[in-house]
Coordinates of C-alpha atoms and ligand atoms in Angstrom, one line a residue:
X208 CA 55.8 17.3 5.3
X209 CA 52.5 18.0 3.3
X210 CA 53.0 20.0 0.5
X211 CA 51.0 21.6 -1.8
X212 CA 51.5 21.0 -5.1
X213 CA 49.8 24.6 -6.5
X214 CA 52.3 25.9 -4.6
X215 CA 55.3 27.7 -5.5
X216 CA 57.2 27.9 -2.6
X217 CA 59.7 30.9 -2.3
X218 CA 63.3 30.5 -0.6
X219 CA 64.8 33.6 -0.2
X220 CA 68.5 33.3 0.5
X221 CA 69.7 37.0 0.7
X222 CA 70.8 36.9 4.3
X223 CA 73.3 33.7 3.3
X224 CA 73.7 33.0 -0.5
X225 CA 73.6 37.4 -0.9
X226 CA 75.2 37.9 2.3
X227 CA 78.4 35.8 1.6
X228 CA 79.0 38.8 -0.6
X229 CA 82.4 40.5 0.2
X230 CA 81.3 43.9 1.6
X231 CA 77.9 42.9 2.0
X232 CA 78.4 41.7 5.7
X233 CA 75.4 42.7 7.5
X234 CA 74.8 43.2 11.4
X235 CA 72.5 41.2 13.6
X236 CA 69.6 44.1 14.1
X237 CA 70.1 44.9 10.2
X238 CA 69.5 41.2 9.6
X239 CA 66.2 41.0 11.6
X240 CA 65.4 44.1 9.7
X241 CA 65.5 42.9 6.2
X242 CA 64.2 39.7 8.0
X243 CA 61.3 41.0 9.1
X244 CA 60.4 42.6 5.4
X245 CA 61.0 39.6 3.8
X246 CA 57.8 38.0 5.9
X247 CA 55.8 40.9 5.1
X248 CA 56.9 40.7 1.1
X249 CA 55.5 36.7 1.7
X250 CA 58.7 34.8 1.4
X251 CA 58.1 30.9 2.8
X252 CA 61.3 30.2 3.9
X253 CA 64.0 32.7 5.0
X254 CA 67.7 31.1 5.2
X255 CA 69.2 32.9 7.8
X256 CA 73.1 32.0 8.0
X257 CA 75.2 29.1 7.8
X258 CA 75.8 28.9 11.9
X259 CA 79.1 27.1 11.8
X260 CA 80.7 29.5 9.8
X261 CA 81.2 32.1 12.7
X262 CA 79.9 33.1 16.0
X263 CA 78.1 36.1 14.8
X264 CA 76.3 33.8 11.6
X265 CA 75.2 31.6 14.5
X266 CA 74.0 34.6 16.9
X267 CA 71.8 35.8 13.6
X268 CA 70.6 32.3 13.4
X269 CA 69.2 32.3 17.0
X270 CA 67.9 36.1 16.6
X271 CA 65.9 35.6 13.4
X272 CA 64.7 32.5 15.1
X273 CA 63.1 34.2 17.8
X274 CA 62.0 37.5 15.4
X275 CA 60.4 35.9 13.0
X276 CA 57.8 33.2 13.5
X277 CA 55.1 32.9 10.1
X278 CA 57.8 31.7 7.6
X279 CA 60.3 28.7 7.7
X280 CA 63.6 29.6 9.2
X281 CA 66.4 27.6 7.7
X282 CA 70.1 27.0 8.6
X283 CA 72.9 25.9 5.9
X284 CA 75.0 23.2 6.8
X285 CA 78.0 21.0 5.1
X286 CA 77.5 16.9 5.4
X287 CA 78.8 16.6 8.9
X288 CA 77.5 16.2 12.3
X289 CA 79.2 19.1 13.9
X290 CA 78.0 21.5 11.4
X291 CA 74.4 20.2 11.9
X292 CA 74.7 19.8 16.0
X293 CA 75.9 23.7 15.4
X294 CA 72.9 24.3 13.0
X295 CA 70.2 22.8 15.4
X296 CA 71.6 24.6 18.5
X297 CA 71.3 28.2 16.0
X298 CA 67.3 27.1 15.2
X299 CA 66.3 25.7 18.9
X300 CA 64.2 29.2 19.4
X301 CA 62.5 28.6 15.6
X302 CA 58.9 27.5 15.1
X303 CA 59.4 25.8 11.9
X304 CA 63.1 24.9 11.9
X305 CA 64.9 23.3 8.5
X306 CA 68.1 22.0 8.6
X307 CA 69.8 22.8 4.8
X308 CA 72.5 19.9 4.4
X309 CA 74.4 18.9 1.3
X310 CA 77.6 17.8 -0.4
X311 CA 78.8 18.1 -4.1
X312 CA 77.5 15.6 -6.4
X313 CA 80.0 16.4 -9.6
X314 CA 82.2 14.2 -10.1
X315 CA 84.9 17.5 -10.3
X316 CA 83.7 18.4 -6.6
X317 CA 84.0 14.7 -6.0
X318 CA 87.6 14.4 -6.9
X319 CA 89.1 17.4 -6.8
X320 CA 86.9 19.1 -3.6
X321 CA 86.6 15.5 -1.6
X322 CA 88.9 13.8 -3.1
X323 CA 86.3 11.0 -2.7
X324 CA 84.3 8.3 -4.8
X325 CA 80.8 8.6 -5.7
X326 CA 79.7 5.4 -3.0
X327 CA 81.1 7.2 -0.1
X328 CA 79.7 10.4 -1.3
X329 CA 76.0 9.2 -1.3
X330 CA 76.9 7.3 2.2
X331 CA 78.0 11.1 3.3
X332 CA 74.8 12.6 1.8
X333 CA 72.3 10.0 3.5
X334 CA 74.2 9.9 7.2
X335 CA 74.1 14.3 6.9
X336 CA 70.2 13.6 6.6
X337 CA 69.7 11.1 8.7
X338 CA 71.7 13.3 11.3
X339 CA 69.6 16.5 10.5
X340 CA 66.4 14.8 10.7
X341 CA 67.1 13.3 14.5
X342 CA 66.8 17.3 15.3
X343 CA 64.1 18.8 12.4
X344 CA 61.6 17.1 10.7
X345 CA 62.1 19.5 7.6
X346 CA 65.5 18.7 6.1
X347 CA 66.8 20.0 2.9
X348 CA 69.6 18.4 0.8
X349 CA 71.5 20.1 -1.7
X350 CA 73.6 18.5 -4.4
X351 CA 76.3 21.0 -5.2
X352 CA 77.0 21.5 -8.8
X353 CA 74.1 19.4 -9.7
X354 CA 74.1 21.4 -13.0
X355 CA 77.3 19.3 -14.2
X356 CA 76.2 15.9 -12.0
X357 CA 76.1 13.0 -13.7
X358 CA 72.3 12.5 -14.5
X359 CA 71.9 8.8 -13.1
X360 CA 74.3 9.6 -9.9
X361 CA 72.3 12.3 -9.3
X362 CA 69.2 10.9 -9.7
X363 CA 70.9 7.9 -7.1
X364 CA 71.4 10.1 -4.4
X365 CA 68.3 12.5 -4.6
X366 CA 66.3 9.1 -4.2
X367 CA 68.8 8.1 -1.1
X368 CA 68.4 11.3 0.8
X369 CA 64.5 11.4 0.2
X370 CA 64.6 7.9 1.3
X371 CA 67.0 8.7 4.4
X372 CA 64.1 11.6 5.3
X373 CA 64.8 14.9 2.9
X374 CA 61.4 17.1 2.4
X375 CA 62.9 19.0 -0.3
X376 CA 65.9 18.4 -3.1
X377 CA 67.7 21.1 -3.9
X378 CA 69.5 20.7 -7.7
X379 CA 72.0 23.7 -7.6
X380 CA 73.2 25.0 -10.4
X381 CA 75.9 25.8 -8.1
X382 CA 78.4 27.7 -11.0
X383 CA 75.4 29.4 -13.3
X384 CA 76.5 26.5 -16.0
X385 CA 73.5 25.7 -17.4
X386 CA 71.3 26.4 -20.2
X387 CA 67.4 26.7 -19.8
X388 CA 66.5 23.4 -21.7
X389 CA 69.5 21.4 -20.1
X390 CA 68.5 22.5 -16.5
X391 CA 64.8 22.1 -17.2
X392 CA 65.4 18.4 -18.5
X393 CA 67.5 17.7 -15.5
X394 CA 64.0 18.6 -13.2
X395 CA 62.3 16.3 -15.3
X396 CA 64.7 13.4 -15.2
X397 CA 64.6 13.4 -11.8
X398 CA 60.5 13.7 -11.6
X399 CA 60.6 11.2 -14.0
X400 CA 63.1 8.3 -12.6
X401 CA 64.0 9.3 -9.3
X402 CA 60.7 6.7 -7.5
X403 CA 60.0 8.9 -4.3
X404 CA 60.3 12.3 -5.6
X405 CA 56.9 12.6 -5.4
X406 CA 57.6 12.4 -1.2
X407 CA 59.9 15.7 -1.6
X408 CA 59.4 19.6 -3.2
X409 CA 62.2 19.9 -5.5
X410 CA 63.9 23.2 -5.2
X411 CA 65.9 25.6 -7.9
X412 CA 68.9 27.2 -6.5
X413 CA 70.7 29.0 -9.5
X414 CA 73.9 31.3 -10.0
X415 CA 73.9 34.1 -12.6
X416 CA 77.2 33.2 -14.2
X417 CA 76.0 33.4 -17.8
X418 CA 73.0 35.6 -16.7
X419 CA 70.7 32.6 -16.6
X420 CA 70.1 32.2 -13.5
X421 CA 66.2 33.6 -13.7
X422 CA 65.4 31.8 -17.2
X423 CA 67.0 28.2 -15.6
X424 CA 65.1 28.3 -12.5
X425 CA 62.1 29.6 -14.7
X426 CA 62.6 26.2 -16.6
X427 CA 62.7 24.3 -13.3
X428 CA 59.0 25.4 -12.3
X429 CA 57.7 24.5 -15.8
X430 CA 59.4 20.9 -15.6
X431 CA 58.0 20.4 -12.0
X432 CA 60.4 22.5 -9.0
X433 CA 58.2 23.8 -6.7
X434 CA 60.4 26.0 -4.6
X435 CA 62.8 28.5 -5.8
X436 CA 65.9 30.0 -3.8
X437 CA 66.4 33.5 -4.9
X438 CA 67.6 36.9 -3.6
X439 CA 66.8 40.7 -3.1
X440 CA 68.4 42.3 -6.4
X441 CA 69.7 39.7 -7.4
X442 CA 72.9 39.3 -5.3
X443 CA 74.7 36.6 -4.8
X444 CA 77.9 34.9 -4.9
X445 CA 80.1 36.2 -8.1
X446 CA 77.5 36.7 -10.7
X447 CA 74.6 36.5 -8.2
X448 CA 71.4 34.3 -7.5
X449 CA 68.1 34.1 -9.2
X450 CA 66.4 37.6 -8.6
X451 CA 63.2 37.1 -6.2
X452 CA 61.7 39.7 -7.9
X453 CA 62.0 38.9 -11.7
X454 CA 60.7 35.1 -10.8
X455 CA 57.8 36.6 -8.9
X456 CA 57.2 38.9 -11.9
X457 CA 57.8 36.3 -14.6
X458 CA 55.4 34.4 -12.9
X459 CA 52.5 37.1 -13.0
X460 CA 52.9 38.6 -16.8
X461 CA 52.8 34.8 -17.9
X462 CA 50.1 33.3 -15.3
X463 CA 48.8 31.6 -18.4
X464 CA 51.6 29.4 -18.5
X465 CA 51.9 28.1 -14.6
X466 CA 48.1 27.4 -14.6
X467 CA 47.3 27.5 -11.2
X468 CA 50.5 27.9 -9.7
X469 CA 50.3 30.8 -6.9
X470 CA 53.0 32.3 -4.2
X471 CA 52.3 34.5 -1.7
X472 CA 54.4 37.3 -2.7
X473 CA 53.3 41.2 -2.7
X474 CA 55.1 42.9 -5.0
X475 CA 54.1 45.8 -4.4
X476 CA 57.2 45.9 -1.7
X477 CA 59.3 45.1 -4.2
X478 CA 60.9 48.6 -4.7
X479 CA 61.0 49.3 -1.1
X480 CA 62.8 45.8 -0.1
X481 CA 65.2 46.4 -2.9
X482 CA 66.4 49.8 -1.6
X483 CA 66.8 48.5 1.6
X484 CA 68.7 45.7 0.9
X485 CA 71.1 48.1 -1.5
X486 CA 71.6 50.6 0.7
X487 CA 72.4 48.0 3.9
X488 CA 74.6 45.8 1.7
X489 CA 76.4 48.6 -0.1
X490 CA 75.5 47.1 -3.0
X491 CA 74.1 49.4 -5.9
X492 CA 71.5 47.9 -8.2
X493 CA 72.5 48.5 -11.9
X494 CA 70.3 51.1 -13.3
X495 CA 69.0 48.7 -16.1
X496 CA 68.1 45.3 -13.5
X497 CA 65.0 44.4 -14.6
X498 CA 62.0 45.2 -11.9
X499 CA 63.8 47.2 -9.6
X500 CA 66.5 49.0 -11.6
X501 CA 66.3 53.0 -11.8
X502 CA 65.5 53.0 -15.4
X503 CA 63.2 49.8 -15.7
X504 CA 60.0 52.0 -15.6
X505 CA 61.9 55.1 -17.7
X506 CA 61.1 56.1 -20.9
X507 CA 63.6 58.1 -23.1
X508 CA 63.8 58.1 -26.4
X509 CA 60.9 59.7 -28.3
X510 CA 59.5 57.2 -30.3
X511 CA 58.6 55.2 -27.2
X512 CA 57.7 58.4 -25.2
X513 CA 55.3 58.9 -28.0
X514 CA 53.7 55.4 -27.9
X515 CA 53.9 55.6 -24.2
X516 CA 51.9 58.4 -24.0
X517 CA 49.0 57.7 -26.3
X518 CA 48.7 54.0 -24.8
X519 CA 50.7 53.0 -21.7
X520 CA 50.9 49.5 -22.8
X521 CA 52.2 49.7 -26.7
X522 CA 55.7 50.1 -24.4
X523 CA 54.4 48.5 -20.7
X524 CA 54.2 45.3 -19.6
X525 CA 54.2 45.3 -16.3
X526 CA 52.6 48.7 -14.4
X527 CA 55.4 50.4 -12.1
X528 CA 52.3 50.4 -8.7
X529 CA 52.6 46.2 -9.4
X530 CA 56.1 46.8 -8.1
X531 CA 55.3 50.0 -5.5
X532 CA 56.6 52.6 -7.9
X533 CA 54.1 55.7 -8.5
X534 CA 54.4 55.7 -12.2
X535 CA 56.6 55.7 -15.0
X536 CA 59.4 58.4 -16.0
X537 CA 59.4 60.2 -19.4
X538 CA 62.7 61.0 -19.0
X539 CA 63.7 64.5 -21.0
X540 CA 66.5 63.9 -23.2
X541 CA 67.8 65.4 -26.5
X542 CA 66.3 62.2 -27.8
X543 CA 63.0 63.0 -26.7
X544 CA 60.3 64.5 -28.8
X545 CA 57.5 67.1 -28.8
X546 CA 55.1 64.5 -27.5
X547 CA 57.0 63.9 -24.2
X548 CA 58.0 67.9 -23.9
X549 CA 54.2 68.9 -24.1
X550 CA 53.7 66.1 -21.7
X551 CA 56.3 67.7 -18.6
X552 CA 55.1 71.1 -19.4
X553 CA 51.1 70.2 -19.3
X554 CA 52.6 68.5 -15.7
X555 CA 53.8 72.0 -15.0
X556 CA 51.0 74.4 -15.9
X557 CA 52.1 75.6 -19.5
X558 CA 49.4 75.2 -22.3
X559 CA 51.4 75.8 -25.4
X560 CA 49.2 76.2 -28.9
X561 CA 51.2 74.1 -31.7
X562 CA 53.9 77.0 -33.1
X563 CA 54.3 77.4 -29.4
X564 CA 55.3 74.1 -28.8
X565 CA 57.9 73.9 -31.9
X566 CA 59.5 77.3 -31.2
X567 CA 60.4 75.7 -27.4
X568 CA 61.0 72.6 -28.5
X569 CA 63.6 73.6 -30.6
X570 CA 65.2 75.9 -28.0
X571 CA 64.9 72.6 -25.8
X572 CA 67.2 70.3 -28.0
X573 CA 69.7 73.0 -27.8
X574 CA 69.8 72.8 -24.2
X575 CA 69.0 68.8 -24.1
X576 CA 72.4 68.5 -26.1
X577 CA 74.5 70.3 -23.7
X578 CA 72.9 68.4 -20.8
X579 CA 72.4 64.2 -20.1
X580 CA 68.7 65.1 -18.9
X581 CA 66.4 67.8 -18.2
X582 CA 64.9 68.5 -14.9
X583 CA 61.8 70.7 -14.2
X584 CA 64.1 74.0 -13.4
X585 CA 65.4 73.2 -16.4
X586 CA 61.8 73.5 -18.5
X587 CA 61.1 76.7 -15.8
X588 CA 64.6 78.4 -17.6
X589 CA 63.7 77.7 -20.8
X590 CA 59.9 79.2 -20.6
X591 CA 61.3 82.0 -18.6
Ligands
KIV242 O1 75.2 27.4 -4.9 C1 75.2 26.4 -4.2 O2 75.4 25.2 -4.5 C2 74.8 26.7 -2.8 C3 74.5 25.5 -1.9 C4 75.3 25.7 -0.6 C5 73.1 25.4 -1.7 O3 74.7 27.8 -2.4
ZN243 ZN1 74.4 29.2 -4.1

């Protein structure tokens, strides 16, 4: 498969890395749904279910397949051939099938999940892609728990599985156990040593754990990954995934630093696709989560309601339309100031002269303190 190299490739993984989520379960037509969203927001590859797992995974397989034809659809499979028969019958209606196969590459998921040896391990791996690749020409691999895989095993088998016919190499960081400079050297060891990489995209598929998952697969682009596996919100398995939308972002404050590195995301969906996704899954999205949390684009406290409102950027970095929000909140709290009061009741037709605006401001903190925030009736009361 032809790559391109300016390309960062997004691998969105909410319908099978998010929706392995207990409680999260999600329904066929909701699943073509978010599906559907996700092509619009500019994802390239949408994992849609691991097929084998159950009858209605596979049915999803086979409906996104047929639903949604610009962007790759992808199957997850273990390393063996009746999970990969199952995945290729699931992707027989997709345009641009890939087969995702992989086994751990630890030597903890070795012994203690195989109960294996490291030779018949890599003769697993390379048979799982040989097998995938007599159905799709695009076959993943992933090397669970790459993040605590021996360096020179690892490199070993990403070279046998690009040699046996993998487009891409996925490195997991399959229990979030990395740290940003130990992941990002692990990218570059294998860019470095591993003599084919060059004929494969390496991927980033990281877990949240120690709430790294963002900053390692961040590291992973700057050492050379060119796709990324990420979710809606965040969610994921235990701690979660890498958050689509805080990559996407990361990758637009700091353009300077990925020169000419481009996806095809819009973010301006962002806040719409990240509703959807809580309210189908159940699954609220902490007020604070950067990009899409309730409070990311909320300022409270008056100092930076202050500074906000004489320059938007002394406390912006990122302007709420980029992410399909209207504007920003000045939220009214008893730890707001005059600044931000004059601001909400300018909004709502009150001119106040100066003495004005002290007298009311401090008949407002003696509301504001028996109250978490002020809403507009609120500032109506008070003027009555
Ligand atoms: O975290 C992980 O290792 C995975 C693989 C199945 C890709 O989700
Ligand atoms: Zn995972």
């Amino acid at each position: 498969m032809l790559h391109d190299p300016n390309h960062l490739y997004i691998f969105d993984t909410t319908l099978r890395d998010g929706e392995q989520v207990p409680g999260c379960q999600l329904t066929t037509p909701e699943k073509i749904e978010i599906a559907q969203d996700l092509e619009l927001l500019g994802v390239d590859i949408i994992e849609a279910g691991f097929p084998v797992s159950s009858p209605g995974d596979f049915q999803s397989v086979v409906e996104l397949s047929k639903a949604v034809k610009d962007v790759i659809i992808c199957a997850l499979t273990r390393a063996n051939k009746n999970d990969i028969d199952v995945a290729a019958e699931a992707l027989k209606f997709a345009s641009r099938p890939r087969i995702h196969t992989g086994i751990g590459s630890s030597d903890m998921h070795i012994k203690y999940k195989f109960n294996s040896t490291r030779e018949e391990i890599l003769a697993r791996a390379v048979d799982a892609v040989k097998h995938a690749k007599s159905y799709v020409e695009d076959v993943e691999f992933y090397a669970e728990d790459a993040g605590r895989a021996d360096l020179e095993y690892l490199a070993k088998m990403v070279e046998a599985v690009i040699a046996a016919g993998a487009t891409v190499v996925n490195i997991p960081d399959t229990n979030g156990y990395c740290l940003p400079d130990q992941y990002g050297a692990k990218i570059n060891f294998l860019k470095e040593h591993v003599r084919n990489i060059d004929q494969a995209i390496i991927s980033a598929h990281c877990h949240n754990d120690l709430g790294l998952a963002t900053a390692n697969s961040i590291a992973a682009v700057q050492n050379g990954a060119r796709q990324v596996e990420c979710t809606i919100n965040g969610i994921g398995e235990r701690a979660g995934n890498t958050s689509l939308e805080e990559v996407s972002m990361i990758m637009k404050v700091h353009a300077q630093h990925f020169p000419g590195l481009t996806s095809n995301i819009n973010s301006k969906l962002f806040t719409q696709i990240s509703r959807k996704v809580s309210s189908m899954m159940r699954m609220p999205v902490q007020p604070n989560k950067a990009i899409v949390g309730k409070n990311a684009f909320a300022h409270s406290s008056g100092i930076h309601q202050d500074g906000f409102l004489k320059h938007r950027e002394n406390y912006e970095i990122i302007r709420p339309e980029d992410v399909g929000l209207n504007q920003a909140d000045i939220i009214l709290t008893a730890r707001s100031g005059r600044h931000a009061l004059k601001f909400h009741l300018e909004r709502l037709g009150y001119q106040l002269d100066k003495d004005q605006l002290a007298m009311t401001y401090e008949r407002f903190l003696l509301l504001a303190d028996t109250k978490k925030d002020l809403c507009d009736e609120d500032l109506e009361t008070l003027m009555q």
